[in-house]
Amino acid sequence: LKRGVDISSDDATTLLVGSVYLDQMPVFKRALELKADINGYAKRDPLKRRPILVAIECGRTAFVSAIEGAGGELNCADANGDTSLHYAVRGGNLKLAKALTSTCDINARNACGETALFAAAKCNRKEMVKFLFEQFSDDAAKLAYAAILNNSKETAFRVACISNSVLVLDVFDEVGVLCEDADLAAVASMDNVVVEQWLINHG
């Protein structure tokens, strides 16, 4: 740059995304000076992750604040349809997930037809599953949220069973989600003995 190299907006945006990934705040600020798109993404990234998604994915809280302060949108999605809330839930960042629920649609689905609840179920995030259910005021709404099917016709509970996420199963049970024989059949060949025993114990 000191030698006068011309940096395009696309290059500056790639620099911005990289600075978040590598935890380099001075580079982040320099990229903004170079007219980086705060809501853009590195062209070579097949997931088209904006800086905010990278910050959430990497647990860079300071960058989340910096991006928001620079006018970045908190509510966005990658090329697979995973939203900011999906990322926060998957990473187990409960504080950030709470902050995002005011701007993100809790019912938003990714390309696989999965809400953030599926992400929490897959990653065995017990507190996150509890938090997501707490966003609904009545039991019927919670059950309706739990009953959403992904593109493979699986519920989040079934996905939890398949993923061997035994910690979250009690939360689904507390909400009133009933386990079925099909859930046991889904894990019978996967050597998820603890999940199998849980399902048998619950009927």
JSON list of C-alpha atoms in Angstrom, two decimals:
[
{"chain": "A", "resi": 1, "resn": "LEU", "atom": "CA", "xyz": [0.00, 0.00, 0.00]},
{"chain": "A", "resi": 2, "resn": "LYS", "atom": "CA", "xyz": [2.87, 2.39, 0.78]},
{"chain": "A", "resi": 3, "resn": "ARG", "atom": "CA", "xyz": [4.23, 1.73, -2.71]},
{"chain": "A", "resi": 4, "resn": "GLY", "atom": "CA", "xyz": [0.94, 2.82, -4.21]},
{"chain": "A", "resi": 5, "resn": "VAL", "atom": "CA", "xyz": [-0.61, -0.54, -5.00]},
{"chain": "A", "resi": 6, "resn": "ASP", "atom": "CA", "xyz": [-4.27, -0.07, -5.87]},
{"chain": "A", "resi": 7, "resn": "ILE", "atom": "CA", "xyz": [-6.55, -2.22, -3.72]},
{"chain": "A", "resi": 8, "resn": "SER", "atom": "CA", "xyz": [-9.99, -2.95, -5.14]},
{"chain": "A", "resi": 9, "resn": "SER", "atom": "CA", "xyz": [-13.12, -3.00, -3.00]},
{"chain": "A", "resi": 10, "resn": "ASP", "atom": "CA", "xyz": [-13.28, -6.78, -3.43]},
{"chain": "A", "resi": 11, "resn": "ASP", "atom": "CA", "xyz": [-9.68, -7.16, -2.22]},
{"chain": "A", "resi": 12, "resn": "ALA", "atom": "CA", "xyz": [-10.36, -4.87, 0.72]},
{"chain": "A", "resi": 13, "resn": "THR", "atom": "CA", "xyz": [-13.41, -6.94, 1.63]},
{"chain": "A", "resi": 14, "resn": "THR", "atom": "CA", "xyz": [-11.35, -10.14, 1.49]},
{"chain": "A", "resi": 15, "resn": "LEU", "atom": "CA", "xyz": [-8.83, -8.40, 3.74]},
{"chain": "A", "resi": 16, "resn": "LEU", "atom": "CA", "xyz": [-11.64, -7.46, 6.13]},
{"chain": "A", "resi": 17, "resn": "VAL", "atom": "CA", "xyz": [-12.99, -11.00, 6.36]},
{"chain": "A", "resi": 18, "resn": "GLY", "atom": "CA", "xyz": [-9.46, -12.35, 6.85]},
{"chain": "A", "resi": 19, "resn": "SER", "atom": "CA", "xyz": [-8.77, -9.87, 9.63]},
{"chain": "A", "resi": 20, "resn": "VAL", "atom": "CA", "xyz": [-11.79, -11.13, 11.55]},
{"chain": "A", "resi": 21, "resn": "TYR", "atom": "CA", "xyz": [-10.81, -14.75, 11.03]},
{"chain": "A", "resi": 22, "resn": "LEU", "atom": "CA", "xyz": [-7.22, -14.09, 12.17]},
{"chain": "A", "resi": 23, "resn": "ASP", "atom": "CA", "xyz": [-8.22, -11.75, 15.04]},
{"chain": "A", "resi": 24, "resn": "GLN", "atom": "CA", "xyz": [-6.39, -8.72, 13.64]},
{"chain": "A", "resi": 25, "resn": "MET", "atom": "CA", "xyz": [-8.29, -5.57, 14.66]},
{"chain": "A", "resi": 26, "resn": "PRO", "atom": "CA", "xyz": [-5.73, -3.09, 13.19]},
{"chain": "A", "resi": 27, "resn": "VAL", "atom": "CA", "xyz": [-6.06, -4.81, 9.82]},
{"chain": "A", "resi": 28, "resn": "PHE", "atom": "CA", "xyz": [-9.84, -4.73, 10.17]},
{"chain": "A", "resi": 29, "resn": "LYS", "atom": "CA", "xyz": [-9.77, -0.96, 10.66]},
{"chain": "A", "resi": 30, "resn": "ARG", "atom": "CA", "xyz": [-7.38, -0.51, 7.72]},
{"chain": "A", "resi": 31, "resn": "ALA", "atom": "CA", "xyz": [-9.65, -2.59, 5.49]},
{"chain": "A", "resi": 32, "resn": "LEU", "atom": "CA", "xyz": [-12.55, -0.29, 6.33]},
{"chain": "A", "resi": 33, "resn": "GLU", "atom": "CA", "xyz": [-10.42, 2.71, 5.36]},
{"chain": "A", "resi": 34, "resn": "LEU", "atom": "CA", "xyz": [-9.81, 0.95, 2.04]},
{"chain": "A", "resi": 35, "resn": "LYS", "atom": "CA", "xyz": [-13.57, 0.90, 1.39]},
{"chain": "A", "resi": 36, "resn": "ALA", "atom": "CA", "xyz": [-14.20, -2.75, 2.27]},
{"chain": "A", "resi": 37, "resn": "ASP", "atom": "CA", "xyz": [-17.85, -3.79, 2.19]},
{"chain": "A", "resi": 38, "resn": "ILE", "atom": "CA", "xyz": [-18.82, -4.44, 5.82]},
{"chain": "A", "resi": 39, "resn": "ASN", "atom": "CA", "xyz": [-21.66, -6.67, 4.57]},
{"chain": "A", "resi": 40, "resn": "GLY", "atom": "CA", "xyz": [-19.65, -8.30, 1.81]},
{"chain": "A", "resi": 41, "resn": "TYR", "atom": "CA", "xyz": [-17.76, -11.57, 1.62]},
{"chain": "A", "resi": 42, "resn": "ALA", "atom": "CA", "xyz": [-14.52, -12.94, 0.22]},
{"chain": "A", "resi": 43, "resn": "LYS", "atom": "CA", "xyz": [-15.22, -13.91, -3.39]},
{"chain": "A", "resi": 44, "resn": "ARG", "atom": "CA", "xyz": [-13.33, -17.17, -3.03]},
{"chain": "A", "resi": 45, "resn": "ASP", "atom": "CA", "xyz": [-15.44, -18.29, -0.06]},
{"chain": "A", "resi": 46, "resn": "PRO", "atom": "CA", "xyz": [-18.01, -20.83, -1.34]},
{"chain": "A", "resi": 47, "resn": "LEU", "atom": "CA", "xyz": [-20.16, -20.23, 1.76]},
{"chain": "A", "resi": 48, "resn": "LYS", "atom": "CA", "xyz": [-20.22, -16.46, 1.14]},
{"chain": "A", "resi": 49, "resn": "ARG", "atom": "CA", "xyz": [-19.80, -15.71, 4.84]},
{"chain": "A", "resi": 50, "resn": "ARG", "atom": "CA", "xyz": [-20.07, -12.05, 5.73]},
{"chain": "A", "resi": 51, "resn": "PRO", "atom": "CA", "xyz": [-17.70, -10.66, 8.37]},
{"chain": "A", "resi": 52, "resn": "ILE", "atom": "CA", "xyz": [-20.39, -10.92, 11.06]},
{"chain": "A", "resi": 53, "resn": "LEU", "atom": "CA", "xyz": [-20.79, -14.66, 10.41]},
{"chain": "A", "resi": 54, "resn": "VAL", "atom": "CA", "xyz": [-17.05, -15.22, 10.61]},
{"chain": "A", "resi": 55, "resn": "ALA", "atom": "CA", "xyz": [-16.93, -13.23, 13.85]},
{"chain": "A", "resi": 56, "resn": "ILE", "atom": "CA", "xyz": [-19.72, -15.32, 15.35]},
{"chain": "A", "resi": 57, "resn": "GLU", "atom": "CA", "xyz": [-18.22, -18.57, 14.08]},
{"chain": "A", "resi": 58, "resn": "CYS", "atom": "CA", "xyz": [-14.82, -17.76, 15.59]},
{"chain": "A", "resi": 59, "resn": "GLY", "atom": "CA", "xyz": [-16.23, -16.35, 18.83]},
{"chain": "A", "resi": 60, "resn": "ARG", "atom": "CA", "xyz": [-14.75, -12.89, 18.17]},
{"chain": "A", "resi": 61, "resn": "THR", "atom": "CA", "xyz": [-17.01, -10.80, 20.42]},
{"chain": "A", "resi": 62, "resn": "ALA", "atom": "CA", "xyz": [-14.99, -7.61, 19.92]},
{"chain": "A", "resi": 63, "resn": "PHE", "atom": "CA", "xyz": [-15.40, -7.91, 16.17]},
{"chain": "A", "resi": 64, "resn": "VAL", "atom": "CA", "xyz": [-19.15, -8.43, 16.48]},
{"chain": "A", "resi": 65, "resn": "SER", "atom": "CA", "xyz": [-19.35, -5.05, 18.21]},
{"chain": "A", "resi": 66, "resn": "ALA", "atom": "CA", "xyz": [-16.97, -3.44, 15.73]},
{"chain": "A", "resi": 67, "resn": "ILE", "atom": "CA", "xyz": [-18.92, -4.76, 12.74]},
{"chain": "A", "resi": 68, "resn": "GLU", "atom": "CA", "xyz": [-22.21, -3.57, 14.21]},
{"chain": "A", "resi": 69, "resn": "GLY", "atom": "CA", "xyz": [-20.64, -0.18, 14.93]},
{"chain": "A", "resi": 70, "resn": "ALA", "atom": "CA", "xyz": [-19.48, 0.07, 11.31]},
{"chain": "A", "resi": 71, "resn": "GLY", "atom": "CA", "xyz": [-23.01, -0.48, 10.04]},
{"chain": "A", "resi": 72, "resn": "GLY", "atom": "CA", "xyz": [-22.86, -4.22, 9.53]},
{"chain": "A", "resi": 73, "resn": "GLU", "atom": "CA", "xyz": [-26.08, -6.19, 9.52]},
{"chain": "A", "resi": 74, "resn": "LEU", "atom": "CA", "xyz": [-26.40, -8.68, 12.36]},
{"chain": "A", "resi": 75, "resn": "ASN", "atom": "CA", "xyz": [-29.13, -10.68, 10.66]},
{"chain": "A", "resi": 76, "resn": "CYS", "atom": "CA", "xyz": [-27.83, -12.38, 7.55]},
{"chain": "A", "resi": 77, "resn": "ALA", "atom": "CA", "xyz": [-27.25, -15.84, 6.11]},
{"chain": "A", "resi": 78, "resn": "ASP", "atom": "CA", "xyz": [-24.52, -17.73, 4.25]},
{"chain": "A", "resi": 79, "resn": "ALA", "atom": "CA", "xyz": [-24.85, -19.56, 0.94]},
{"chain": "A", "resi": 80, "resn": "ASN", "atom": "CA", "xyz": [-26.36, -22.57, 2.73]},
{"chain": "A", "resi": 81, "resn": "GLY", "atom": "CA", "xyz": [-29.01, -20.43, 4.39]},
{"chain": "A", "resi": 82, "resn": "ASP", "atom": "CA", "xyz": [-27.48, -20.70, 7.86]},
{"chain": "A", "resi": 83, "resn": "THR", "atom": "CA", "xyz": [-28.33, -17.47, 9.67]},
{"chain": "A", "resi": 84, "resn": "SER", "atom": "CA", "xyz": [-26.46, -15.52, 12.31]},
{"chain": "A", "resi": 85, "resn": "LEU", "atom": "CA", "xyz": [-28.59, -17.34, 14.88]},
{"chain": "A", "resi": 86, "resn": "HIS", "atom": "CA", "xyz": [-27.63, -20.73, 13.43]},
{"chain": "A", "resi": 87, "resn": "TYR", "atom": "CA", "xyz": [-23.97, -19.75, 13.81]},
{"chain": "A", "resi": 88, "resn": "ALA", "atom": "CA", "xyz": [-24.37, -18.49, 17.38]},
{"chain": "A", "resi": 89, "resn": "VAL", "atom": "CA", "xyz": [-26.29, -21.59, 18.41]},
{"chain": "A", "resi": 90, "resn": "ARG", "atom": "CA", "xyz": [-23.80, -23.95, 16.81]},
{"chain": "A", "resi": 91, "resn": "GLY", "atom": "CA", "xyz": [-20.94, -22.18, 18.55]},
{"chain": "A", "resi": 92, "resn": "GLY", "atom": "CA", "xyz": [-22.68, -22.31, 21.92]},
{"chain": "A", "resi": 93, "resn": "ASN", "atom": "CA", "xyz": [-22.60, -18.52, 22.33]},
{"chain": "A", "resi": 94, "resn": "LEU", "atom": "CA", "xyz": [-25.71, -18.08, 24.48]},
{"chain": "A", "resi": 95, "resn": "LYS", "atom": "CA", "xyz": [-25.13, -14.39, 25.16]},
{"chain": "A", "resi": 96, "resn": "LEU", "atom": "CA", "xyz": [-24.91, -13.61, 21.47]},
{"chain": "A", "resi": 97, "resn": "ALA", "atom": "CA", "xyz": [-27.87, -15.84, 20.65]},
{"chain": "A", "resi": 98, "resn": "LYS", "atom": "CA", "xyz": [-29.97, -13.87, 23.13]},
{"chain": "A", "resi": 99, "resn": "ALA", "atom": "CA", "xyz": [-28.90, -10.63, 21.48]},
{"chain": "A", "resi": 100, "resn": "LEU", "atom": "CA", "xyz": [-29.72, -11.94, 18.02]},
{"chain": "A", "resi": 101, "resn": "THR", "atom": "CA", "xyz": [-33.27, -13.10, 18.76]},
{"chain": "A", "resi": 102, "resn": "SER", "atom": "CA", "xyz": [-34.45, -9.48, 18.55]},
{"chain": "A", "resi": 103, "resn": "THR", "atom": "CA", "xyz": [-33.31, -9.23, 14.92]},
{"chain": "A", "resi": 104, "resn": "CYS", "atom": "CA", "xyz": [-33.22, -12.84, 13.68]},
{"chain": "A", "resi": 105, "resn": "ASP", "atom": "CA", "xyz": [-36.22, -15.01, 12.80]},
{"chain": "A", "resi": 106, "resn": "ILE", "atom": "CA", "xyz": [-36.13, -18.01, 15.12]},
{"chain": "A", "resi": 107, "resn": "ASN", "atom": "CA", "xyz": [-38.14, -19.95, 12.53]},
{"chain": "A", "resi": 108, "resn": "ALA", "atom": "CA", "xyz": [-35.68, -19.27, 9.70]},
{"chain": "A", "resi": 109, "resn": "ARG", "atom": "CA", "xyz": [-34.59, -22.43, 7.89]},
{"chain": "A", "resi": 110, "resn": "ASN", "atom": "CA", "xyz": [-31.40, -23.18, 6.02]},
{"chain": "A", "resi": 111, "resn": "ALA", "atom": "CA", "xyz": [-31.09, -25.03, 2.72]},
{"chain": "A", "resi": 112, "resn": "CYS", "atom": "CA", "xyz": [-31.66, -28.33, 4.56]},
{"chain": "A", "resi": 113, "resn": "GLY", "atom": "CA", "xyz": [-34.90, -27.00, 6.00]},
{"chain": "A", "resi": 114, "resn": "GLU", "atom": "CA", "xyz": [-33.44, -26.79, 9.50]},
{"chain": "A", "resi": 115, "resn": "THR", "atom": "CA", "xyz": [-34.02, -24.09, 12.12]},
{"chain": "A", "resi": 116, "resn": "ALA", "atom": "CA", "xyz": [-31.54, -23.07, 14.79]},
{"chain": "A", "resi": 117, "resn": "LEU", "atom": "CA", "xyz": [-33.10, -25.76, 17.00]},
{"chain": "A", "resi": 118, "resn": "PHE", "atom": "CA", "xyz": [-31.66, -28.42, 14.70]},
{"chain": "A", "resi": 119, "resn": "ALA", "atom": "CA", "xyz": [-28.20, -26.84, 15.03]},
{"chain": "A", "resi": 120, "resn": "ALA", "atom": "CA", "xyz": [-28.50, -26.92, 18.84]},
{"chain": "A", "resi": 121, "resn": "ALA", "atom": "CA", "xyz": [-29.73, -30.53, 18.74]},
{"chain": "A", "resi": 122, "resn": "LYS", "atom": "CA", "xyz": [-26.88, -31.68, 16.50]},
{"chain": "A", "resi": 123, "resn": "CYS", "atom": "CA", "xyz": [-24.23, -30.04, 18.68]},
{"chain": "A", "resi": 124, "resn": "ASN", "atom": "CA", "xyz": [-25.70, -31.30, 21.97]},
{"chain": "A", "resi": 125, "resn": "ARG", "atom": "CA", "xyz": [-26.23, -27.73, 23.23]},
{"chain": "A", "resi": 126, "resn": "LYS", "atom": "CA", "xyz": [-28.58, -28.30, 26.16]},
{"chain": "A", "resi": 127, "resn": "GLU", "atom": "CA", "xyz": [-28.75, -24.70, 27.39]},
{"chain": "A", "resi": 128, "resn": "MET", "atom": "CA", "xyz": [-29.25, -23.47, 23.84]},
{"chain": "A", "resi": 129, "resn": "VAL", "atom": "CA", "xyz": [-32.16, -25.84, 23.26]},
{"chain": "A", "resi": 130, "resn": "LYS", "atom": "CA", "xyz": [-33.74, -24.63, 26.49]},
{"chain": "A", "resi": 131, "resn": "PHE", "atom": "CA", "xyz": [-33.24, -21.01, 25.46]},
{"chain": "A", "resi": 132, "resn": "LEU", "atom": "CA", "xyz": [-34.83, -21.52, 22.04]},
{"chain": "A", "resi": 133, "resn": "PHE", "atom": "CA", "xyz": [-37.91, -23.15, 23.54]},
{"chain": "A", "resi": 134, "resn": "GLU", "atom": "CA", "xyz": [-38.16, -20.32, 26.07]},
{"chain": "A", "resi": 135, "resn": "GLN", "atom": "CA", "xyz": [-38.80, -17.92, 23.19]},
{"chain": "A", "resi": 136, "resn": "PHE", "atom": "CA", "xyz": [-42.31, -19.34, 22.93]},
{"chain": "A", "resi": 137, "resn": "SER", "atom": "CA", "xyz": [-44.90, -18.41, 25.54]},
{"chain": "A", "resi": 138, "resn": "ASP", "atom": "CA", "xyz": [-47.10, -21.50, 25.48]},
{"chain": "A", "resi": 139, "resn": "ASP", "atom": "CA", "xyz": [-46.64, -25.26, 25.28]},
{"chain": "A", "resi": 140, "resn": "ALA", "atom": "CA", "xyz": [-48.49, -25.58, 21.98]},
{"chain": "A", "resi": 141, "resn": "ALA", "atom": "CA", "xyz": [-46.11, -23.17, 20.28]},
{"chain": "A", "resi": 142, "resn": "LYS", "atom": "CA", "xyz": [-43.10, -25.03, 21.69]},
{"chain": "A", "resi": 143, "resn": "LEU", "atom": "CA", "xyz": [-44.43, -28.34, 20.39]},
{"chain": "A", "resi": 144, "resn": "ALA", "atom": "CA", "xyz": [-45.12, -26.80, 16.99]},
{"chain": "A", "resi": 145, "resn": "TYR", "atom": "CA", "xyz": [-41.55, -25.54, 16.87]},
{"chain": "A", "resi": 146, "resn": "ALA", "atom": "CA", "xyz": [-40.25, -29.00, 17.83]},
{"chain": "A", "resi": 147, "resn": "ALA", "atom": "CA", "xyz": [-42.46, -30.63, 15.17]},
{"chain": "A", "resi": 148, "resn": "ILE", "atom": "CA", "xyz": [-40.83, -28.79, 12.24]},
{"chain": "A", "resi": 149, "resn": "LEU", "atom": "CA", "xyz": [-39.42, -31.27, 9.74]},
{"chain": "A", "resi": 150, "resn": "ASN", "atom": "CA", "xyz": [-36.22, -30.79, 7.78]},
{"chain": "A", "resi": 151, "resn": "ASN", "atom": "CA", "xyz": [-35.86, -31.79, 4.14]},
{"chain": "A", "resi": 152, "resn": "SER", "atom": "CA", "xyz": [-35.21, -35.39, 5.22]},
{"chain": "A", "resi": 153, "resn": "LYS", "atom": "CA", "xyz": [-38.53, -35.45, 7.13]},
{"chain": "A", "resi": 154, "resn": "GLU", "atom": "CA", "xyz": [-36.75, -35.53, 10.49]},
{"chain": "A", "resi": 155, "resn": "THR", "atom": "CA", "xyz": [-37.57, -33.50, 13.58]},
{"chain": "A", "resi": 156, "resn": "ALA", "atom": "CA", "xyz": [-34.91, -31.81, 15.69]},
{"chain": "A", "resi": 157, "resn": "PHE", "atom": "CA", "xyz": [-35.50, -34.51, 18.31]},
{"chain": "A", "resi": 158, "resn": "ARG", "atom": "CA", "xyz": [-34.78, -37.26, 15.75]},
{"chain": "A", "resi": 159, "resn": "VAL", "atom": "CA", "xyz": [-31.66, -35.40, 14.66]},
{"chain": "A", "resi": 160, "resn": "ALA", "atom": "CA", "xyz": [-30.53, -35.21, 18.30]},
{"chain": "A", "resi": 161, "resn": "CYS", "atom": "CA", "xyz": [-30.97, -38.96, 18.63]},
{"chain": "A", "resi": 162, "resn": "ILE", "atom": "CA", "xyz": [-29.04, -39.67, 15.45]},
{"chain": "A", "resi": 163, "resn": "SER", "atom": "CA", "xyz": [-26.30, -37.25, 16.50]},
{"chain": "A", "resi": 164, "resn": "ASN", "atom": "CA", "xyz": [-25.93, -38.98, 19.88]},
{"chain": "A", "resi": 165, "resn": "SER", "atom": "CA", "xyz": [-26.81, -35.69, 21.59]},
{"chain": "A", "resi": 166, "resn": "VAL", "atom": "CA", "xyz": [-28.06, -37.26, 24.79]},
{"chain": "A", "resi": 167, "resn": "LEU", "atom": "CA", "xyz": [-27.80, -34.09, 26.88]},
{"chain": "A", "resi": 168, "resn": "VAL", "atom": "CA", "xyz": [-30.60, -32.33, 25.00]},
{"chain": "A", "resi": 169, "resn": "LEU", "atom": "CA", "xyz": [-33.09, -35.20, 25.08]},
{"chain": "A", "resi": 170, "resn": "ASP", "atom": "CA", "xyz": [-34.34, -34.35, 28.57]},
{"chain": "A", "resi": 171, "resn": "VAL", "atom": "CA", "xyz": [-35.13, -30.81, 27.42]},
{"chain": "A", "resi": 172, "resn": "PHE", "atom": "CA", "xyz": [-37.30, -32.11, 24.59]},
{"chain": "A", "resi": 173, "resn": "ASP", "atom": "CA", "xyz": [-38.98, -34.43, 27.10]},
{"chain": "A", "resi": 174, "resn": "GLU", "atom": "CA", "xyz": [-39.71, -31.52, 29.45]},
{"chain": "A", "resi": 175, "resn": "VAL", "atom": "CA", "xyz": [-41.36, -29.62, 26.61]},
{"chain": "A", "resi": 176, "resn": "GLY", "atom": "CA", "xyz": [-43.61, -32.61, 25.95]},
{"chain": "A", "resi": 177, "resn": "VAL", "atom": "CA", "xyz": [-42.04, -34.05, 22.82]},
{"chain": "A", "resi": 178, "resn": "LEU", "atom": "CA", "xyz": [-42.92, -37.74, 22.66]},
{"chain": "A", "resi": 179, "resn": "CYS", "atom": "CA", "xyz": [-40.37, -40.24, 21.43]},
{"chain": "A", "resi": 180, "resn": "GLU", "atom": "CA", "xyz": [-41.49, -42.80, 18.86]},
{"chain": "A", "resi": 181, "resn": "ASP", "atom": "CA", "xyz": [-40.45, -46.28, 17.81]},
{"chain": "A", "resi": 182, "resn": "ALA", "atom": "CA", "xyz": [-39.11, -44.69, 14.63]},
{"chain": "A", "resi": 183, "resn": "ASP", "atom": "CA", "xyz": [-36.63, -42.70, 16.71]},
{"chain": "A", "resi": 184, "resn": "LEU", "atom": "CA", "xyz": [-35.25, -45.91, 18.19]},
{"chain": "A", "resi": 185, "resn": "ALA", "atom": "CA", "xyz": [-35.14, -47.52, 14.76]},
{"chain": "A", "resi": 186, "resn": "ALA", "atom": "CA", "xyz": [-33.17, -44.53, 13.44]},
{"chain": "A", "resi": 187, "resn": "VAL", "atom": "CA", "xyz": [-30.36, -45.06, 15.96]},
{"chain": "A", "resi": 188, "resn": "ALA", "atom": "CA", "xyz": [-30.51, -48.85, 16.29]},
{"chain": "A", "resi": 189, "resn": "SER", "atom": "CA", "xyz": [-27.67, -49.44, 13.84]},
{"chain": "A", "resi": 190, "resn": "MET", "atom": "CA", "xyz": [-25.53, -46.49, 14.97]},
{"chain": "A", "resi": 191, "resn": "ASP", "atom": "CA", "xyz": [-24.19, -47.88, 18.27]},
{"chain": "A", "resi": 192, "resn": "ASN", "atom": "CA", "xyz": [-25.68, -44.95, 20.21]},
{"chain": "A", "resi": 193, "resn": "VAL", "atom": "CA", "xyz": [-26.26, -47.14, 23.25]},
{"chain": "A", "resi": 194, "resn": "VAL", "atom": "CA", "xyz": [-26.95, -44.31, 25.70]},
{"chain": "A", "resi": 195, "resn": "VAL", "atom": "CA", "xyz": [-29.54, -42.76, 23.37]},
{"chain": "A", "resi": 196, "resn": "GLU", "atom": "CA", "xyz": [-31.09, -46.17, 22.76]},
{"chain": "A", "resi": 197, "resn": "GLN", "atom": "CA", "xyz": [-31.41, -46.75, 26.50]},
{"chain": "A", "resi": 198, "resn": "TRP", "atom": "CA", "xyz": [-32.90, -43.28, 26.99]},
{"chain": "A", "resi": 199, "resn": "LEU", "atom": "CA", "xyz": [-35.53, -43.95, 24.34]},
{"chain": "A", "resi": 200, "resn": "ILE", "atom": "CA", "xyz": [-36.40, -47.35, 25.82]},
{"chain": "A", "resi": 201, "resn": "ASN", "atom": "CA", "xyz": [-36.71, -45.83, 29.29]},
{"chain": "A", "resi": 202, "resn": "HIS", "atom": "CA", "xyz": [-39.11, -43.25, 27.89]},
{"chain": "A", "resi": 203, "resn": "GLY", "atom": "CA", "xyz": [-41.39, -45.77, 26.30]}
]
